[in-house]
Amino acid sequence: DGGITQSPKYLFRKEGQNVTLSCEQNLNHDAMYWYRQDPGQGLRLIYYSQIVNDFQKGDIAEGYSVSREKKESFPLTVTSAQKNPTAFYLCASSSRTPRLSASYGYTFGSGTRLTVV
Amino acid sequence: QQPVQSPQAVILREGEDAVINCSSSKALYSVHWYRQKHGEAPVFLMILLKGGEQMRHEKISASFNEKKQQSSLYLTASQLSYSGTYFCGTEHDNNRKLIWGLGTSLAVNP
């Protein structure tokens, strides 16, 4: 079955440590996204990528980095510069509708819950 | 620029109906609706495109009023499984980037 796989499901980070969250999709979607969700909050965009080897900053990119070397993969690194990284991280992907170039519905991974210890 | 969802929370008895609204201050390209259950990822319900027709997903339907820059989600004869937080996401041009509302919490009780 096609879908998005995020790993790990739970991640614990020590102060000053960089960690990488994995996101892999086999849906052949061109666009991929990373979101952060805090309790009771909506989704905030960290980075997004519409094609391989290209990505754009979202609203809260500081302290995060990404790469898009393959269409299927869009890993997110949470660096030590991110002072409050404890959150639920969601990866999503989408394709483009033929009309108006709008996005089809996003498919989300099951998320990674990151906690600073 | 963030769409405004209303109401913030709804409590229903099984079988009752509800309407959730999503309003934008900018012209809409498309509106997406998602449902998220606690601790899980959001699940896509439907998309409404500018100039498109009203959509349905089981007993959930939605409309898109371009003039009012608003979309409404209609939940008919609610079921226990409808409980969760409903998010709308809006696109305002073809940059493929959704802007999300803060969500509407829906609880359906027996």
PDB file of C-alpha atoms in Angstrom:
ATOM      1  CA  ASP A   1       0.000   0.000   0.000  1.00  0.00           C
ATOM      2  CA  GLY A   2       1.163   3.508  -0.754  1.00  0.00           C
ATOM      3  CA  GLY A   3       1.718   5.955   2.046  1.00  0.00           C
ATOM      4  CA  ILE A   4       4.136   8.008   4.091  1.00  0.00           C
ATOM      5  CA  THR A   5       6.377   6.485   6.716  1.00  0.00           C
ATOM      6  CA  GLN A   6       7.781   8.588   9.509  1.00  0.00           C
ATOM      7  CA  SER A   7      10.353   7.298  11.941  1.00  0.00           C
ATOM      8  CA  PRO A   8      10.930   7.086  14.763  1.00  0.00           C
ATOM      9  CA  LYS A   9       7.512   7.371  16.402  1.00  0.00           C
ATOM     10  CA  TYR A  10       9.060   8.710  19.637  1.00  0.00           C
ATOM     11  CA  LEU A  11      12.393  10.499  19.941  1.00  0.00           C
ATOM     12  CA  PHE A  12      14.208  11.888  22.946  1.00  0.00           C
ATOM     13  CA  ARG A  13      16.834  14.568  22.471  1.00  0.00           C
ATOM     14  CA  LYS A  14      19.411  15.806  24.910  1.00  0.00           C
ATOM     15  CA  GLU A  15      20.223  19.478  25.169  1.00  0.00           C
ATOM     16  CA  GLY A  16      22.656  20.571  22.453  1.00  0.00           C
ATOM     17  CA  GLN A  17      22.080  17.521  20.297  1.00  0.00           C
ATOM     18  CA  ASN A  18      21.036  17.430  16.647  1.00  0.00           C
ATOM     19  CA  VAL A  19      18.461  14.821  15.677  1.00  0.00           C
ATOM     20  CA  THR A  20      17.067  13.766  12.299  1.00  0.00           C
ATOM     21  CA  LEU A  21      13.473  12.745  11.651  1.00  0.00           C
ATOM     22  CA  SER A  22      12.883  10.474   8.691  1.00  0.00           C
ATOM     23  CA  CYS A  23      10.059  10.849   6.151  1.00  0.00           C
ATOM     24  CA  GLU A  24       9.664   8.481   3.183  1.00  0.00           C
ATOM     25  CA  GLN A  25       6.755   8.300   0.716  1.00  0.00           C
ATOM     26  CA  ASN A  26       5.943   5.859  -2.079  1.00  0.00           C
ATOM     27  CA  LEU A  27       3.005   7.803  -3.494  1.00  0.00           C
ATOM     28  CA  ASN A  28       5.046   9.416  -6.270  1.00  0.00           C
ATOM     29  CA  HIS A  29       4.023  12.829  -4.913  1.00  0.00           C
ATOM     30  CA  ASP A  30       6.157  15.744  -5.983  1.00  0.00           C
ATOM     31  CA  ALA A  31       5.524  18.036  -3.005  1.00  0.00           C
ATOM     32  CA  MET A  32       6.500  17.256   0.588  1.00  0.00           C
ATOM     33  CA  TYR A  33       6.029  19.250   3.784  1.00  0.00           C
ATOM     34  CA  TRP A  34       7.135  19.318   7.412  1.00  0.00           C
ATOM     35  CA  TYR A  35       4.828  20.658  10.113  1.00  0.00           C
ATOM     36  CA  ARG A  36       5.122  21.173  13.812  1.00  0.00           C
ATOM     37  CA  GLN A  37       2.091  20.813  16.067  1.00  0.00           C
ATOM     38  CA  ASP A  38       2.029  21.921  19.690  1.00  0.00           C
ATOM     39  CA  PRO A  39      -0.775  20.917  22.096  1.00  0.00           C
ATOM     40  CA  GLY A  40      -4.022  22.650  21.231  1.00  0.00           C
ATOM     41  CA  GLN A  41      -2.435  24.368  18.265  1.00  0.00           C
ATOM     42  CA  GLY A  42      -2.853  24.141  14.549  1.00  0.00           C
ATOM     43  CA  LEU A  43      -0.195  23.078  12.081  1.00  0.00           C
ATOM     44  CA  ARG A  44       2.791  25.339  11.560  1.00  0.00           C
ATOM     45  CA  LEU A  45       4.885  24.920   8.421  1.00  0.00           C
ATOM     46  CA  ILE A  46       8.607  24.372   8.905  1.00  0.00           C
ATOM     47  CA  TYR A  47       9.846  23.608   5.369  1.00  0.00           C
ATOM     48  CA  TYR A  48       8.363  22.438   2.106  1.00  0.00           C
ATOM     49  CA  SER A  49       9.695  21.107  -1.161  1.00  0.00           C
ATOM     50  CA  GLN A  50       7.968  20.964  -4.519  1.00  0.00           C
ATOM     51  CA  ILE A  51      10.721  19.250  -6.512  1.00  0.00           C
ATOM     52  CA  VAL A  52      13.902  17.328  -5.865  1.00  0.00           C
ATOM     53  CA  ASN A  53      16.908  19.414  -4.804  1.00  0.00           C
ATOM     54  CA  ASP A  54      14.734  22.426  -4.008  1.00  0.00           C
ATOM     55  CA  PHE A  55      12.982  23.494  -0.803  1.00  0.00           C
ATOM     56  CA  GLN A  56      11.593  26.640   0.802  1.00  0.00           C
ATOM     57  CA  LYS A  57      11.394  27.897   4.352  1.00  0.00           C
ATOM     58  CA  GLY A  58       8.033  27.900   6.015  1.00  0.00           C
ATOM     59  CA  ASP A  59       6.861  30.083   8.862  1.00  0.00           C
ATOM     60  CA  ILE A  60       9.087  28.607  11.601  1.00  0.00           C
ATOM     61  CA  ALA A  61      12.237  27.361   9.825  1.00  0.00           C
ATOM     62  CA  GLU A  62      14.762  28.695  12.368  1.00  0.00           C
ATOM     63  CA  GLY A  63      16.626  25.862  14.073  1.00  0.00           C
ATOM     64  CA  TYR A  64      15.625  23.290  11.457  1.00  0.00           C
ATOM     65  CA  SER A  65      17.179  22.027   8.235  1.00  0.00           C
ATOM     66  CA  VAL A  66      16.033  19.713   5.447  1.00  0.00           C
ATOM     67  CA  SER A  67      17.262  18.041   2.291  1.00  0.00           C
ATOM     68  CA  ARG A  68      15.462  16.657  -0.758  1.00  0.00           C
ATOM     69  CA  GLU A  69      17.952  14.514  -2.626  1.00  0.00           C
ATOM     70  CA  LYS A  70      15.359  11.972  -3.709  1.00  0.00           C
ATOM     71  CA  LYS A  71      11.696  12.369  -4.599  1.00  0.00           C
ATOM     72  CA  GLU A  72      10.711   9.808  -1.987  1.00  0.00           C
ATOM     73  CA  SER A  73      12.623  11.235   0.964  1.00  0.00           C
ATOM     74  CA  PHE A  74      12.467  14.505   2.912  1.00  0.00           C
ATOM     75  CA  PRO A  75      14.356  14.222   6.225  1.00  0.00           C
ATOM     76  CA  LEU A  76      14.160  16.971   8.847  1.00  0.00           C
ATOM     77  CA  THR A  77      17.056  17.790  11.177  1.00  0.00           C
ATOM     78  CA  VAL A  78      16.253  19.531  14.422  1.00  0.00           C
ATOM     79  CA  THR A  79      19.431  21.362  15.354  1.00  0.00           C
ATOM     80  CA  SER A  80      20.663  22.547  18.730  1.00  0.00           C
ATOM     81  CA  ALA A  81      19.695  26.059  17.628  1.00  0.00           C
ATOM     82  CA  GLN A  82      16.035  25.132  18.053  1.00  0.00           C
ATOM     83  CA  LYS A  83      15.509  26.103  21.686  1.00  0.00           C
ATOM     84  CA  ASN A  84      12.077  24.577  22.209  1.00  0.00           C
ATOM     85  CA  PRO A  85      11.876  21.484  20.003  1.00  0.00           C
ATOM     86  CA  THR A  86       9.449  19.421  22.100  1.00  0.00           C
ATOM     87  CA  ALA A  87       6.451  18.918  19.798  1.00  0.00           C
ATOM     88  CA  PHE A  88       4.626  16.548  17.467  1.00  0.00           C
ATOM     89  CA  TYR A  89       6.189  16.617  13.989  1.00  0.00           C
ATOM     90  CA  LEU A  90       4.176  15.701  10.924  1.00  0.00           C
ATOM     91  CA  CYS A  91       5.384  15.047   7.403  1.00  0.00           C
ATOM     92  CA  ALA A  92       2.966  15.302   4.481  1.00  0.00           C
ATOM     93  CA  SER A  93       2.984  14.975   0.719  1.00  0.00           C
ATOM     94  CA  SER A  94       0.696  15.995  -2.121  1.00  0.00           C
ATOM     95  CA  SER A  95       0.365  15.994  -5.867  1.00  0.00           C
ATOM     96  CA  ARG A  96      -1.011  18.705  -8.105  1.00  0.00           C
ATOM     97  CA  THR A  97      -4.539  18.846  -9.556  1.00  0.00           C
ATOM     98  CA  PRO A  98      -4.690  19.253 -13.334  1.00  0.00           C
ATOM     99  CA  ARG A  99      -6.911  22.288 -12.988  1.00  0.00           C
ATOM    100  CA  LEU A 100      -5.682  25.496 -11.348  1.00  0.00           C
ATOM    101  CA  SER A 101      -2.507  23.775 -10.146  1.00  0.00           C
ATOM    102  CA  ALA A 102      -3.991  23.478  -6.684  1.00  0.00           C
ATOM    103  CA  SER A 103      -2.863  20.673  -4.435  1.00  0.00           C
ATOM    104  CA  TYR A 104      -4.729  17.450  -4.056  1.00  0.00           C
ATOM    105  CA  GLY A 105      -5.392  16.427  -0.494  1.00  0.00           C
ATOM    106  CA  TYR A 106      -2.355  16.004   1.678  1.00  0.00           C
ATOM    107  CA  THR A 107      -1.366  12.560   2.909  1.00  0.00           C
ATOM    108  CA  PHE A 108       0.223  12.659   6.347  1.00  0.00           C
ATOM    109  CA  GLY A 109       2.634  10.324   8.052  1.00  0.00           C
ATOM    110  CA  SER A 110       1.806   9.061  11.536  1.00  0.00           C
ATOM    111  CA  GLY A 111       4.091  11.635  13.143  1.00  0.00           C
ATOM    112  CA  THR A 112       7.140  11.762  15.403  1.00  0.00           C
ATOM    113  CA  ARG A 113       6.804  12.937  18.973  1.00  0.00           C
ATOM    114  CA  LEU A 114      10.047  14.654  19.979  1.00  0.00           C
ATOM    115  CA  THR A 115      10.862  15.337  23.619  1.00  0.00           C
ATOM    116  CA  VAL A 116      13.870  17.157  25.040  1.00  0.00           C
ATOM    117  CA  VAL A 117      15.287  15.452  28.121  1.00  0.00           C
TER     118      VAL A 117
ATOM    119  CA  GLN B   1      -3.881  35.632   6.690  1.00  0.00           C
ATOM    120  CA  GLN B   2      -4.637  32.544   8.770  1.00  0.00           C
ATOM    121  CA  PRO B   3      -8.212  31.359   8.115  1.00  0.00           C
ATOM    122  CA  VAL B   4     -10.627  31.734  10.995  1.00  0.00           C
ATOM    123  CA  GLN B   5     -12.612  28.681  12.011  1.00  0.00           C
ATOM    124  CA  SER B   6     -15.845  28.827  13.953  1.00  0.00           C
ATOM    125  CA  PRO B   7     -17.005  27.596  16.320  1.00  0.00           C
ATOM    126  CA  GLN B   8     -13.922  26.631  18.325  1.00  0.00           C
ATOM    127  CA  ALA B   9     -15.703  23.669  19.886  1.00  0.00           C
ATOM    128  CA  VAL B  10     -18.931  21.739  19.402  1.00  0.00           C
ATOM    129  CA  ILE B  11     -20.572  19.054  21.511  1.00  0.00           C
ATOM    130  CA  LEU B  12     -23.237  16.923  19.851  1.00  0.00           C
ATOM    131  CA  ARG B  13     -25.405  13.973  20.644  1.00  0.00           C
ATOM    132  CA  GLU B  14     -25.233  11.126  18.154  1.00  0.00           C
ATOM    133  CA  GLY B  15     -27.522  11.850  15.215  1.00  0.00           C
ATOM    134  CA  GLU B  16     -27.385  15.646  15.509  1.00  0.00           C
ATOM    135  CA  ASP B  17     -26.059  17.944  12.783  1.00  0.00           C
ATOM    136  CA  ALA B  18     -23.280  20.516  12.903  1.00  0.00           C
ATOM    137  CA  VAL B  19     -21.748  23.194  10.690  1.00  0.00           C
ATOM    138  CA  ILE B  20     -18.136  24.333  10.867  1.00  0.00           C
ATOM    139  CA  ASN B  21     -17.078  27.484   9.060  1.00  0.00           C
ATOM    140  CA  CYS B  22     -13.738  28.573   7.648  1.00  0.00           C
ATOM    141  CA  SER B  23     -13.319  32.225   6.625  1.00  0.00           C
ATOM    142  CA  SER B  24     -10.413  33.907   4.902  1.00  0.00           C
ATOM    143  CA  SER B  25      -9.478  37.554   4.426  1.00  0.00           C
ATOM    144  CA  LYS B  26      -7.827  36.737   1.090  1.00  0.00           C
ATOM    145  CA  ALA B  27      -9.251  35.365  -2.136  1.00  0.00           C
ATOM    146  CA  LEU B  28      -9.351  31.581  -2.049  1.00  0.00           C
ATOM    147  CA  TYR B  29      -7.841  29.209  -4.591  1.00  0.00           C
ATOM    148  CA  SER B  30      -8.920  26.087  -2.792  1.00  0.00           C
ATOM    149  CA  VAL B  31     -10.043  24.925   0.637  1.00  0.00           C
ATOM    150  CA  HIS B  32      -9.109  21.601   2.223  1.00  0.00           C
ATOM    151  CA  TRP B  33     -10.834  19.914   5.153  1.00  0.00           C
ATOM    152  CA  TYR B  34      -9.146  17.403   7.484  1.00  0.00           C
ATOM    153  CA  ARG B  35     -10.094  15.540  10.650  1.00  0.00           C
ATOM    154  CA  GLN B  36      -7.541  14.715  13.331  1.00  0.00           C
ATOM    155  CA  LYS B  37      -8.150  12.327  16.192  1.00  0.00           C
ATOM    156  CA  HIS B  38      -6.158  12.713  19.379  1.00  0.00           C
ATOM    157  CA  GLY B  39      -2.538  11.637  18.995  1.00  0.00           C
ATOM    158  CA  GLU B  40      -2.989  10.781  15.322  1.00  0.00           C
ATOM    159  CA  ALA B  41      -2.203  12.443  12.015  1.00  0.00           C
ATOM    160  CA  PRO B  42      -4.807  14.541  10.190  1.00  0.00           C
ATOM    161  CA  VAL B  43      -6.852  12.666   7.603  1.00  0.00           C
ATOM    162  CA  PHE B  44      -7.959  14.341   4.384  1.00  0.00           C
ATOM    163  CA  LEU B  45     -11.745  14.667   4.003  1.00  0.00           C
ATOM    164  CA  MET B  46     -12.243  16.773   0.894  1.00  0.00           C
ATOM    165  CA  ILE B  47     -11.024  19.642  -1.230  1.00  0.00           C
ATOM    166  CA  LEU B  48     -13.034  22.448  -2.759  1.00  0.00           C
ATOM    167  CA  LEU B  49     -11.631  24.272  -5.749  1.00  0.00           C
ATOM    168  CA  LYS B  50     -12.535  27.751  -6.912  1.00  0.00           C
ATOM    169  CA  GLY B  51     -15.487  27.379  -9.263  1.00  0.00           C
ATOM    170  CA  GLY B  52     -15.993  23.777  -8.210  1.00  0.00           C
ATOM    171  CA  GLU B  53     -19.062  22.028  -6.965  1.00  0.00           C
ATOM    172  CA  GLN B  54     -20.135  21.098  -3.485  1.00  0.00           C
ATOM    173  CA  MET B  55     -18.363  17.977  -2.319  1.00  0.00           C
ATOM    174  CA  ARG B  56     -19.502  15.051  -0.210  1.00  0.00           C
ATOM    175  CA  HIS B  57     -17.725  12.418   1.859  1.00  0.00           C
ATOM    176  CA  GLU B  58     -20.183   9.927   3.375  1.00  0.00           C
ATOM    177  CA  LYS B  59     -22.554  12.116   5.426  1.00  0.00           C
ATOM    178  CA  ILE B  60     -20.151  15.024   5.436  1.00  0.00           C
ATOM    179  CA  SER B  61     -20.496  17.693   2.805  1.00  0.00           C
ATOM    180  CA  ALA B  62     -18.888  21.066   2.217  1.00  0.00           C
ATOM    181  CA  SER B  63     -19.528  24.236   0.291  1.00  0.00           C
ATOM    182  CA  PHE B  64     -17.312  27.001  -1.011  1.00  0.00           C
ATOM    183  CA  ASN B  65     -18.562  30.580  -1.296  1.00  0.00           C
ATOM    184  CA  GLU B  66     -16.040  32.481  -3.389  1.00  0.00           C
ATOM    185  CA  LYS B  67     -17.685  35.848  -2.862  1.00  0.00           C
ATOM    186  CA  LYS B  68     -17.629  35.516   0.915  1.00  0.00           C
ATOM    187  CA  GLN B  69     -14.216  33.785   0.861  1.00  0.00           C
ATOM    188  CA  GLN B  70     -15.660  31.134   3.093  1.00  0.00           C
ATOM    189  CA  SER B  71     -16.150  27.397   3.230  1.00  0.00           C
ATOM    190  CA  SER B  72     -18.541  25.471   5.436  1.00  0.00           C
ATOM    191  CA  LEU B  73     -18.384  21.813   6.479  1.00  0.00           C
ATOM    192  CA  TYR B  74     -21.741  20.142   7.143  1.00  0.00           C
ATOM    193  CA  LEU B  75     -21.856  17.051   9.330  1.00  0.00           C
ATOM    194  CA  THR B  76     -25.220  15.335   9.037  1.00  0.00           C
ATOM    195  CA  ALA B  77     -26.588  12.716  11.441  1.00  0.00           C
ATOM    196  CA  SER B  78     -23.319  12.675  13.347  1.00  0.00           C
ATOM    197  CA  GLN B  79     -21.748   9.410  14.426  1.00  0.00           C
ATOM    198  CA  LEU B  80     -19.428   8.711  17.349  1.00  0.00           C
ATOM    199  CA  SER B  81     -16.595   8.295  14.833  1.00  0.00           C
ATOM    200  CA  TYR B  82     -16.943  11.941  13.782  1.00  0.00           C
ATOM    201  CA  SER B  83     -15.336  13.082  17.028  1.00  0.00           C
ATOM    202  CA  GLY B  84     -12.010  14.847  16.587  1.00  0.00           C
ATOM    203  CA  THR B  85     -10.570  18.186  15.596  1.00  0.00           C
ATOM    204  CA  TYR B  86     -11.484  19.533  12.183  1.00  0.00           C
ATOM    205  CA  PHE B  87      -9.000  21.740  10.370  1.00  0.00           C
ATOM    206  CA  CYS B  88      -9.449  23.775   7.251  1.00  0.00           C
ATOM    207  CA  GLY B  89      -6.464  24.635   5.083  1.00  0.00           C
ATOM    208  CA  THR B  90      -6.592  27.356   2.456  1.00  0.00           C
ATOM    209  CA  GLU B  91      -4.599  27.959  -0.715  1.00  0.00           C
ATOM    210  CA  HIS B  92      -4.511  31.490  -2.094  1.00  0.00           C
ATOM    211  CA  ASP B  93      -2.451  31.010  -5.216  1.00  0.00           C
ATOM    212  CA  ASN B  94      -0.699  28.159  -6.930  1.00  0.00           C
ATOM    213  CA  ASN B  95       2.258  27.996  -4.553  1.00  0.00           C
ATOM    214  CA  ARG B  96       1.010  24.647  -3.191  1.00  0.00           C
ATOM    215  CA  LYS B  97       1.231  25.896   0.402  1.00  0.00           C
ATOM    216  CA  LEU B  98      -1.737  25.488   2.719  1.00  0.00           C
ATOM    217  CA  ILE B  99      -2.433  27.936   5.519  1.00  0.00           C
ATOM    218  CA  TRP B 100      -4.186  26.180   8.375  1.00  0.00           C
ATOM    219  CA  GLY B 101      -6.913  27.288  10.712  1.00  0.00           C
ATOM    220  CA  LEU B 102      -6.609  26.580  14.444  1.00  0.00           C
ATOM    221  CA  GLY B 103      -9.174  23.813  14.334  1.00  0.00           C
ATOM    222  CA  THR B 104     -12.670  23.074  15.643  1.00  0.00           C
ATOM    223  CA  SER B 105     -12.981  20.434  18.332  1.00  0.00           C
ATOM    224  CA  LEU B 106     -16.022  18.199  17.804  1.00  0.00           C
ATOM    225  CA  ALA B 107     -17.250  15.733  20.415  1.00  0.00           C
ATOM    226  CA  VAL B 108     -20.105  13.367  19.605  1.00  0.00           C
ATOM    227  CA  ASN B 109     -21.644  11.697  22.635  1.00  0.00           C
ATOM    228  CA  PRO B 110     -23.997   8.696  22.731  1.00  0.00           C
TER     229      PRO B 110
END
